[in-house]
Amino acid sequence: MTRAIMVRHILAALVTALALVPPAATADEGPTEFLLPPTPVLSPVSAAAETPVPRLWTGTWAAAASGTVAGRPGASFRNVLHLSVGGSALRVRLTNRLGTEPLHLGAVTVALQEPGEPRSPDAEPGSMRTATFAGAPTVTIPAGQDRVTDAVDLVVPYGANLLVTVHTPDDSGPATYHRTAKQTNFTAPSGDWADVENGDAYTRTTTSWYYVTGVDVLDAPAAGSVVALGDSLTDGGGTTSDTNRRWPDRLADRFAALPPNRRLGVLNAGISGNRLLLDGVGPRALSRFGADVLSRTGVRAVIVFEGINDINGTPAETDPRAIEKAYRTLVARAHAHGIRVIGATITPYAGHAQWKEDRESVRRTVNTFIRTSGLFDAVVDFDAAVRDPEYPQRMRAAYDPGDHLHFNDAGMRAMADAINLADLMRL
């Protein structure tokens, strides 16, 4: 490791340490308590070394808590998670953030999914591991909080599908989940099947992720992580399920082609239907910023791509200055934690049933602010990347899945390719 890279890693570790300090809870922010196991893990030190070099954790996968659904006492949930960077070990963040009662998890396991089987609950033989919490195989998570497992000794490669299975032995009230996974996941209606490699007991499928909200890896060939904060346009609305073609997935693929010191893990914090200013589908971006950005591991940058649902929702936000004020708040909070902020322009949606001329005017005004205000550390112009040059209030037909608002796989790729990777790495 060169001296420059070592310095970069130490800086990243300091930023991570700051990000893991829970911000003070306020009525505006909601629950903000998170517990992580002690870090860092120290590597062996030669006699000539003056100080040990910390082995760093890096965020590789995330999903934002978008709401609750009725719990299923006695069930086992097998979640399929697509990792953006690999590592020599991992840890998993489980959540009861939106729950109302203590959540009792009777078992948590991790395993690699059978290769080439994105719609299968089967684990790769020999990869099943039990996750523990301070050495215990069970945990109770208070309402409004997360817990992170101990380090799990499992080597995971870039682009792997990880199976995270949780068993809920009793009634713990509403289950915190991420509704729109764009991924087939699995449920065994009764019994503890968490540590069983064969997936025959998982007779039901779901398109949501239950109880899991993050994965970190150890010794990743990366310099940290980047968070994609957004709504359905980030969550994957319009894309092909089980193929990982959201724009953050494509961004991870682009990073994979770079040298390790220029690579970042990619954390998708999109929630379909989410807004900046009002709660609705999931807590508003202003409320969840601490949980979904500041508390994540090794965050170097955040891409803020929110606002379309404020402009286009009910009630509609008609004052661009309210959206601009929200951006200023997010940027100030990120900068206080040493995190760069990339502002993403809001994409066109003329032809959608709720499009109106006055809403288009708000969108354009906000986009002008994003491009010219100097608030952001950098700008990615998603609007320019996808709009029809002859009808700029619309997206290109080749990117439209049919609703004139979301993006198909090609549109998502165009957005990811518009991002200047160097903007995410500058300190």
Short mmCIF file of C-alpha atoms in Angstrom, two decimals:
data_model
loop_
_atom_site.label_atom_id
_atom_site.label_comp_id
_atom_site.label_asym_id
_atom_site.label_seq_id
_atom_site.Cartn_x
_atom_site.Cartn_y
_atom_site.Cartn_z
CA MET A 1 0.00 0.00 0.00
CA THR A 2 1.39 3.36 -0.99
CA ARG A 3 1.62 6.17 1.54
CA ALA A 4 -1.02 8.16 -0.39
CA ILE A 5 -3.50 5.29 -0.34
CA MET A 6 -2.82 4.66 3.36
CA VAL A 7 -3.58 8.30 4.13
CA ARG A 8 -6.77 8.07 2.05
CA HIS A 9 -7.86 4.97 3.99
CA ILE A 10 -7.16 6.61 7.35
CA LEU A 11 -9.22 9.64 6.31
CA ALA A 12 -12.02 7.33 5.21
CA ALA A 13 -11.89 5.60 8.59
CA LEU A 14 -12.22 8.95 10.38
CA VAL A 15 -15.21 9.87 8.23
CA THR A 16 -16.74 6.46 8.96
CA ALA A 17 -16.25 6.94 12.69
CA LEU A 18 -18.05 10.27 12.52
CA ALA A 19 -20.85 8.81 10.41
CA LEU A 20 -21.46 6.04 12.95
CA VAL A 21 -22.03 8.47 15.82
CA PRO A 22 -25.84 8.61 16.11
CA PRO A 23 -27.11 12.16 15.57
CA ALA A 24 -29.22 13.59 18.34
CA ALA A 25 -32.86 12.61 17.86
CA THR A 26 -35.30 15.40 17.13
CA ALA A 27 -38.98 15.45 16.39
CA ASP A 28 -38.11 16.14 12.76
CA GLU A 29 -35.67 13.26 12.36
CA GLY A 30 -37.42 10.41 14.17
CA PRO A 31 -35.59 7.33 15.49
CA THR A 32 -31.82 7.53 15.07
CA GLU A 33 -30.26 4.90 17.34
CA PHE A 34 -27.93 2.35 15.79
CA LEU A 35 -25.58 -0.12 17.46
CA LEU A 36 -22.58 -1.52 15.63
CA PRO A 37 -20.05 -4.05 16.91
CA PRO A 38 -16.64 -2.73 17.94
CA THR A 39 -14.33 -1.71 15.08
CA PRO A 40 -11.82 -1.61 13.59
CA VAL A 41 -10.41 -5.10 13.21
CA LEU A 42 -6.62 -4.88 13.31
CA SER A 43 -4.39 -6.76 10.93
CA PRO A 44 -1.22 -8.54 12.07
CA VAL A 45 1.68 -6.12 12.59
CA SER A 46 5.28 -6.77 11.64
CA ALA A 47 8.03 -5.98 14.12
CA ALA A 48 9.12 -3.07 11.96
CA ALA A 49 5.69 -1.42 11.94
CA GLU A 50 5.13 1.40 14.40
CA THR A 51 1.33 1.22 14.43
CA PRO A 52 -1.19 -1.37 13.16
CA VAL A 53 -3.07 -0.61 9.95
CA PRO A 54 -6.84 -0.81 10.53
CA ARG A 55 -8.82 -3.22 8.39
CA LEU A 56 -11.78 -1.18 7.22
CA TRP A 57 -15.45 -1.96 6.81
CA THR A 58 -17.17 -0.74 3.64
CA GLY A 59 -20.88 -0.50 2.86
CA THR A 60 -21.76 -2.85 0.00
CA TRP A 61 -25.59 -2.97 0.04
CA ALA A 62 -28.44 -1.01 1.56
CA ALA A 63 -32.19 -0.68 1.45
CA ALA A 64 -34.14 2.08 3.17
CA ALA A 65 -37.00 1.22 5.50
CA SER A 66 -40.10 2.24 3.55
CA GLY A 67 -42.89 1.20 5.89
CA THR A 68 -44.38 -1.67 7.84
CA VAL A 69 -46.52 -4.68 7.08
CA ALA A 70 -48.14 -7.23 9.34
CA GLY A 71 -45.58 -9.55 10.90
CA ARG A 72 -45.71 -13.30 10.39
CA PRO A 73 -45.02 -15.09 13.69
CA GLY A 74 -43.13 -18.34 13.21
CA ALA A 75 -42.04 -17.57 9.65
CA SER A 76 -38.58 -17.49 8.06
CA PHE A 77 -37.75 -14.78 5.53
CA ARG A 78 -34.99 -15.36 2.98
CA ASN A 79 -33.88 -12.05 1.43
CA VAL A 80 -31.76 -11.91 -1.74
CA LEU A 81 -29.27 -9.00 -1.76
CA HIS A 82 -26.98 -8.05 -4.67
CA LEU A 83 -23.60 -6.82 -3.37
CA SER A 84 -21.73 -3.94 -4.98
CA VAL A 85 -18.26 -4.79 -3.60
CA GLY A 86 -16.82 -7.95 -2.09
CA GLY A 87 -14.77 -8.65 1.01
CA SER A 88 -13.22 -11.20 3.35
CA ALA A 89 -16.05 -11.08 5.91
CA LEU A 90 -19.38 -9.31 6.36
CA ARG A 91 -21.85 -7.96 8.86
CA VAL A 92 -25.58 -7.32 8.44
CA ARG A 93 -27.76 -4.51 9.76
CA LEU A 94 -31.23 -5.65 10.87
CA THR A 95 -33.97 -3.14 11.50
CA ASN A 96 -37.00 -2.50 13.66
CA ARG A 97 -36.82 1.18 12.79
CA LEU A 98 -40.51 1.61 12.01
CA GLY A 99 -41.81 -1.10 14.34
CA THR A 100 -43.92 -0.44 17.43
CA GLU A 101 -42.85 -3.39 19.62
CA PRO A 102 -39.54 -5.11 20.43
CA LEU A 103 -38.50 -7.38 17.56
CA HIS A 104 -37.30 -10.84 18.57
CA LEU A 105 -35.17 -12.59 15.95
CA GLY A 106 -34.71 -16.26 16.78
CA ALA A 107 -32.09 -16.87 14.10
CA VAL A 108 -30.20 -14.93 11.43
CA THR A 109 -28.06 -16.61 8.77
CA VAL A 110 -26.12 -15.55 5.70
CA ALA A 111 -25.13 -17.58 2.65
CA LEU A 112 -24.31 -17.14 -1.00
CA GLN A 113 -27.21 -17.81 -3.33
CA GLU A 114 -26.81 -20.73 -5.69
CA PRO A 115 -24.88 -19.20 -8.62
CA GLY A 116 -26.96 -18.18 -11.62
CA GLU A 117 -30.27 -18.60 -9.77
CA PRO A 118 -31.69 -15.14 -8.97
CA ARG A 119 -35.14 -16.63 -8.35
CA SER A 120 -34.04 -19.53 -6.14
CA PRO A 121 -33.99 -19.81 -2.31
CA ASP A 122 -31.19 -22.40 -2.48
CA ALA A 123 -27.85 -21.57 -0.88
CA GLU A 124 -24.51 -22.45 -2.40
CA PRO A 125 -23.38 -25.63 -0.62
CA GLY A 126 -20.94 -24.93 2.19
CA SER A 127 -21.62 -21.18 2.36
CA MET A 128 -24.22 -21.10 5.15
CA ARG A 129 -23.14 -19.18 8.26
CA THR A 130 -24.93 -18.27 11.49
CA ALA A 131 -24.84 -14.57 12.38
CA THR A 132 -24.52 -13.61 16.04
CA PHE A 133 -25.00 -10.52 18.18
CA ALA A 134 -22.26 -10.09 20.81
CA GLY A 135 -21.81 -13.84 20.49
CA ALA A 136 -25.50 -14.72 20.93
CA PRO A 137 -27.51 -16.38 18.13
CA THR A 138 -30.66 -14.39 18.96
CA VAL A 139 -31.39 -10.72 19.46
CA THR A 140 -34.22 -8.43 20.53
CA ILE A 141 -34.26 -5.07 18.75
CA PRO A 142 -36.20 -2.26 20.47
CA ALA A 143 -38.78 -0.38 18.45
CA GLY A 144 -37.21 2.43 16.44
CA GLN A 145 -33.74 0.91 16.36
CA ASP A 146 -31.31 -1.18 14.27
CA ARG A 147 -28.80 -3.80 15.34
CA VAL A 148 -25.72 -5.01 13.48
CA THR A 149 -24.40 -8.57 13.62
CA ASP A 150 -20.93 -9.58 14.66
CA ALA A 151 -18.47 -10.12 11.82
CA VAL A 152 -19.37 -13.24 9.83
CA ASP A 153 -16.48 -15.22 8.36
CA LEU A 154 -17.64 -15.56 4.77
CA VAL A 155 -15.72 -14.41 1.70
CA VAL A 156 -18.09 -12.68 -0.71
CA PRO A 157 -17.18 -11.61 -4.26
CA TYR A 158 -18.24 -8.48 -6.11
CA GLY A 159 -21.68 -8.88 -7.66
CA ALA A 160 -22.64 -11.87 -5.50
CA ASN A 161 -26.22 -12.47 -4.43
CA LEU A 162 -26.26 -12.85 -0.65
CA LEU A 163 -29.05 -14.70 1.16
CA VAL A 164 -29.91 -13.13 4.51
CA THR A 165 -32.48 -15.22 6.34
CA VAL A 166 -34.27 -14.21 9.54
CA HIS A 167 -36.65 -16.27 11.67
CA THR A 168 -39.30 -14.51 13.74
CA PRO A 169 -40.44 -17.06 16.35
CA ASP A 170 -43.22 -15.00 17.87
CA ASP A 171 -45.41 -11.95 17.33
CA SER A 172 -43.26 -8.82 17.38
CA GLY A 173 -45.82 -6.50 15.85
CA PRO A 174 -45.53 -4.75 12.47
CA ALA A 175 -42.52 -5.75 10.38
CA THR A 176 -40.24 -3.03 9.02
CA TYR A 177 -39.63 -3.74 5.35
CA HIS A 178 -38.57 -2.28 2.02
CA ARG A 179 -41.62 -2.65 -0.16
CA THR A 180 -40.27 -2.44 -3.72
CA ALA A 181 -37.25 -4.72 -3.97
CA LYS A 182 -37.46 -5.53 -7.71
CA GLN A 183 -36.09 -8.87 -6.53
CA THR A 184 -37.75 -12.21 -5.83
CA ASN A 185 -37.40 -13.09 -2.13
CA PHE A 186 -38.77 -16.05 -0.23
CA THR A 187 -40.81 -16.98 2.83
CA ALA A 188 -41.21 -20.25 4.72
CA PRO A 189 -44.63 -19.76 6.39
CA SER A 190 -43.77 -21.73 9.53
CA GLY A 191 -40.67 -23.10 11.21
CA ASP A 192 -37.05 -22.10 11.66
CA TRP A 193 -35.46 -22.85 8.28
CA ALA A 194 -32.82 -20.15 8.56
CA ASP A 195 -29.78 -22.46 8.52
CA VAL A 196 -31.04 -24.90 5.87
CA GLU A 197 -29.25 -24.65 2.52
CA ASN A 198 -32.02 -26.35 0.58
CA GLY A 199 -34.84 -23.91 -0.11
CA ASP A 200 -37.73 -26.36 -0.41
CA ALA A 201 -39.42 -24.98 2.73
CA TYR A 202 -39.63 -21.52 1.14
CA THR A 203 -42.89 -22.07 -0.65
CA ARG A 204 -43.95 -18.43 -0.98
CA THR A 205 -42.33 -15.52 -2.78
CA THR A 206 -42.37 -11.81 -2.05
CA THR A 207 -41.06 -8.76 -3.87
CA SER A 208 -40.12 -7.00 -0.62
CA TRP A 209 -37.11 -7.17 1.72
CA TYR A 210 -37.96 -7.94 5.35
CA TYR A 211 -36.02 -6.66 8.38
CA VAL A 212 -32.69 -6.21 6.57
CA THR A 213 -31.39 -2.73 5.78
CA GLY A 214 -27.63 -2.98 5.18
CA VAL A 215 -24.54 -5.10 4.61
CA ASP A 216 -20.90 -4.13 5.19
CA VAL A 217 -17.84 -6.06 4.04
CA LEU A 218 -14.32 -6.21 5.47
CA ASP A 219 -11.18 -5.59 3.41
CA ALA A 220 -13.12 -4.48 0.34
CA PRO A 221 -11.02 -3.41 -2.66
CA ALA A 222 -12.59 0.04 -2.38
CA ALA A 223 -12.00 3.47 -0.83
CA GLY A 224 -15.43 3.81 0.78
CA SER A 225 -19.03 4.00 -0.37
CA VAL A 226 -21.53 6.30 -2.06
CA VAL A 227 -25.22 6.58 -1.17
CA ALA A 228 -27.93 7.07 -3.81
CA LEU A 229 -30.71 8.96 -2.01
CA GLY A 230 -33.89 8.95 -4.04
CA ASP A 231 -37.39 7.75 -4.85
CA SER A 232 -38.74 5.18 -7.34
CA LEU A 233 -36.40 6.52 -10.04
CA THR A 234 -33.56 5.21 -7.85
CA ASP A 235 -35.45 2.27 -6.32
CA GLY A 236 -35.82 0.73 -9.78
CA GLY A 237 -39.37 1.47 -10.90
CA GLY A 238 -39.68 0.52 -14.57
CA THR A 239 -36.69 -1.85 -14.62
CA THR A 240 -36.65 -5.60 -15.16
CA SER A 241 -37.00 -7.49 -11.89
CA ASP A 242 -34.27 -9.90 -10.75
CA THR A 243 -31.68 -8.37 -13.09
CA ASN A 244 -30.21 -5.52 -10.95
CA ARG A 245 -30.52 -2.84 -13.61
CA ARG A 246 -31.28 0.17 -11.43
CA TRP A 247 -28.92 3.08 -12.09
CA PRO A 248 -27.06 2.47 -8.78
CA ASP A 249 -26.39 -1.12 -9.95
CA ARG A 250 -24.95 0.15 -13.20
CA LEU A 251 -22.88 2.66 -11.21
CA ALA A 252 -21.43 -0.24 -9.19
CA ASP A 253 -20.53 -2.02 -12.43
CA ARG A 254 -18.68 1.08 -13.61
CA PHE A 255 -16.72 1.27 -10.37
CA ALA A 256 -15.77 -2.40 -10.64
CA ALA A 257 -13.67 -1.60 -13.70
CA LEU A 258 -11.51 0.88 -11.76
CA PRO A 259 -8.44 0.28 -9.57
CA PRO A 260 -9.37 -0.44 -5.91
CA ASN A 261 -8.25 2.98 -4.67
CA ARG A 262 -10.81 4.63 -6.97
CA ARG A 263 -13.67 2.19 -6.34
CA LEU A 264 -16.71 2.77 -4.09
CA GLY A 265 -19.41 0.52 -2.75
CA VAL A 266 -22.87 1.69 -3.86
CA LEU A 267 -25.74 1.93 -1.36
CA ASN A 268 -29.23 2.30 -2.79
CA ALA A 269 -31.38 4.44 -0.47
CA GLY A 270 -34.24 4.88 -2.92
CA ILE A 271 -37.85 4.51 -1.74
CA SER A 272 -40.62 4.37 -4.33
CA GLY A 273 -43.04 7.23 -3.66
CA ASN A 274 -40.65 9.06 -1.33
CA ARG A 275 -40.62 12.84 -0.98
CA LEU A 276 -38.22 15.46 0.32
CA LEU A 277 -40.66 17.47 2.37
CA LEU A 278 -43.57 15.26 3.43
CA ASP A 279 -43.83 11.81 4.94
CA GLY A 280 -45.75 9.31 2.86
CA VAL A 281 -44.19 6.19 1.45
CA GLY A 282 -41.40 6.01 3.97
CA PRO A 283 -40.18 8.90 6.08
CA ARG A 284 -39.39 12.04 4.08
CA ALA A 285 -35.80 12.47 2.94
CA LEU A 286 -35.23 15.22 5.50
CA SER A 287 -36.20 12.80 8.28
CA ARG A 288 -34.39 9.68 7.11
CA PHE A 289 -31.10 11.31 6.09
CA GLY A 290 -29.41 10.33 9.34
CA ALA A 291 -30.45 6.69 9.09
CA ASP A 292 -29.96 6.19 5.37
CA VAL A 293 -26.87 8.33 4.73
CA LEU A 294 -25.00 9.55 7.81
CA SER A 295 -25.10 6.26 9.72
CA ARG A 296 -23.89 4.14 6.79
CA THR A 297 -20.38 2.75 6.69
CA GLY A 298 -17.51 4.49 4.91
CA VAL A 299 -19.67 7.04 3.07
CA ARG A 300 -17.61 9.41 0.93
CA ALA A 301 -20.42 10.93 -1.14
CA VAL A 302 -24.19 11.05 -1.55
CA ILE A 303 -26.13 11.62 -4.76
CA VAL A 304 -29.37 13.47 -3.97
CA PHE A 305 -32.03 12.65 -6.56
CA GLU A 306 -35.29 13.63 -4.84
CA GLY A 307 -38.04 16.09 -5.65
CA ILE A 308 -40.22 14.68 -8.42
CA ASN A 309 -42.84 13.40 -5.95
CA ASP A 310 -42.93 16.76 -4.17
CA ILE A 311 -43.67 18.47 -7.49
CA ASN A 312 -45.96 15.79 -8.89
CA GLY A 313 -47.60 14.40 -5.75
CA THR A 314 -50.68 15.24 -3.75
CA PRO A 315 -50.45 17.80 -2.34
CA ALA A 316 -48.06 19.22 -4.91
CA GLU A 317 -45.24 21.53 -3.80
CA THR A 318 -45.65 24.69 -5.85
CA ASP A 319 -42.85 26.75 -4.33
CA PRO A 320 -39.39 25.88 -5.69
CA ARG A 321 -37.81 27.65 -2.73
CA ALA A 322 -39.14 25.00 -0.33
CA ILE A 323 -37.33 22.29 -2.29
CA GLU A 324 -34.19 24.42 -2.52
CA LYS A 325 -34.26 24.95 1.26
CA ALA A 326 -34.47 21.18 1.78
CA TYR A 327 -31.43 20.68 -0.44
CA ARG A 328 -29.49 23.23 1.62
CA THR A 329 -30.35 21.35 4.81
CA LEU A 330 -29.18 18.01 3.39
CA VAL A 331 -25.94 19.50 2.08
CA ALA A 332 -25.14 21.16 5.40
CA ARG A 333 -25.71 17.92 7.31
CA ALA A 334 -23.58 15.90 4.88
CA HIS A 335 -20.74 18.42 4.92
CA ALA A 336 -20.73 18.35 8.72
CA HIS A 337 -19.79 14.66 8.38
CA GLY A 338 -17.20 15.20 5.63
CA ILE A 339 -19.47 13.78 2.92
CA ARG A 340 -19.55 15.22 -0.60
CA VAL A 341 -22.98 15.95 -2.09
CA ILE A 342 -23.78 15.54 -5.78
CA GLY A 343 -27.03 17.15 -6.86
CA ALA A 344 -29.01 15.33 -9.55
CA THR A 345 -31.38 17.26 -11.78
CA ILE A 346 -35.01 16.13 -11.82
CA THR A 347 -35.93 14.18 -14.94
CA PRO A 348 -38.75 15.09 -17.38
CA TYR A 349 -42.14 13.39 -17.25
CA ALA A 350 -44.51 15.10 -19.70
CA GLY A 351 -47.12 12.60 -20.88
CA HIS A 352 -47.64 11.27 -17.37
CA ALA A 353 -51.23 11.57 -16.14
CA GLN A 354 -50.31 14.10 -13.45
CA TRP A 355 -48.05 16.33 -15.54
CA LYS A 356 -49.10 19.98 -15.73
CA GLU A 357 -47.49 23.12 -17.15
CA ASP A 358 -47.19 24.77 -13.73
CA ARG A 359 -45.50 21.68 -12.31
CA GLU A 360 -43.12 21.64 -15.25
CA SER A 361 -42.23 25.24 -14.42
CA VAL A 362 -41.33 24.23 -10.85
CA ARG A 363 -39.20 21.33 -12.11
CA ARG A 364 -37.25 23.59 -14.46
CA THR A 365 -36.74 26.23 -11.78
CA VAL A 366 -35.42 23.64 -9.34
CA ASN A 367 -33.12 22.21 -12.01
CA THR A 368 -31.70 25.66 -12.72
CA PHE A 369 -30.97 25.99 -9.01
CA ILE A 370 -29.23 22.61 -8.91
CA ARG A 371 -27.06 23.48 -11.93
CA THR A 372 -26.15 27.07 -11.08
CA SER A 373 -26.44 27.75 -7.33
CA GLY A 374 -23.03 26.34 -6.42
CA LEU A 375 -24.62 24.59 -3.44
CA PHE A 376 -23.52 21.11 -4.45
CA ASP A 377 -19.99 19.80 -4.67
CA ALA A 378 -20.84 18.54 -8.15
CA VAL A 379 -23.89 18.08 -10.37
CA VAL A 380 -25.04 15.12 -12.44
CA ASP A 381 -27.47 16.28 -15.10
CA PHE A 382 -29.87 13.35 -15.34
CA ASP A 383 -32.39 15.64 -17.05
CA ALA A 384 -29.99 16.34 -19.93
CA ALA A 385 -29.03 12.67 -20.16
CA VAL A 386 -32.56 11.37 -20.74
CA ARG A 387 -34.69 14.15 -22.24
CA ASP A 388 -35.92 14.14 -25.78
CA PRO A 389 -33.96 16.90 -27.58
CA GLU A 390 -37.03 17.85 -29.63
CA TYR A 391 -39.44 17.80 -26.67
CA PRO A 392 -37.29 18.47 -23.57
CA GLN A 393 -40.23 18.20 -21.20
CA ARG A 394 -40.41 14.49 -22.14
CA MET A 395 -37.94 11.65 -21.81
CA ARG A 396 -36.60 9.88 -24.90
CA ALA A 397 -39.00 7.21 -26.13
CA ALA A 398 -36.23 4.60 -25.97
CA TYR A 399 -36.03 5.09 -22.19
CA ASP A 400 -39.78 5.04 -21.44
CA PRO A 401 -41.34 1.84 -20.03
CA GLY A 402 -44.73 3.29 -20.89
CA ASP A 403 -45.75 5.53 -18.00
CA HIS A 404 -43.61 8.54 -19.10
CA LEU A 405 -42.22 8.93 -15.56
CA HIS A 406 -40.03 5.94 -14.72
CA PHE A 407 -37.17 4.51 -16.74
CA ASN A 408 -36.55 1.18 -18.37
CA ASP A 409 -33.21 -0.61 -18.23
CA ALA A 410 -31.75 1.52 -21.03
CA GLY A 411 -32.82 4.75 -19.34
CA MET A 412 -31.27 3.67 -16.06
CA ARG A 413 -28.03 2.89 -17.84
CA ALA A 414 -28.01 6.33 -19.48
CA MET A 415 -28.37 8.00 -16.08
CA ALA A 416 -25.59 5.95 -14.48
CA ASP A 417 -23.30 6.65 -17.41
CA ALA A 418 -23.87 10.40 -17.00
CA ILE A 419 -22.17 10.38 -13.58
CA ASN A 420 -18.58 11.60 -13.48
CA LEU A 421 -16.95 9.07 -11.16
CA ALA A 422 -14.21 11.53 -10.25
CA ASP A 423 -16.86 13.79 -8.67
CA LEU A 424 -17.59 11.11 -6.08
CA MET A 425 -13.97 10.68 -4.96
CA ARG A 426 -12.66 14.18 -4.38
CA LEU A 427 -12.02 15.25 -0.80
#
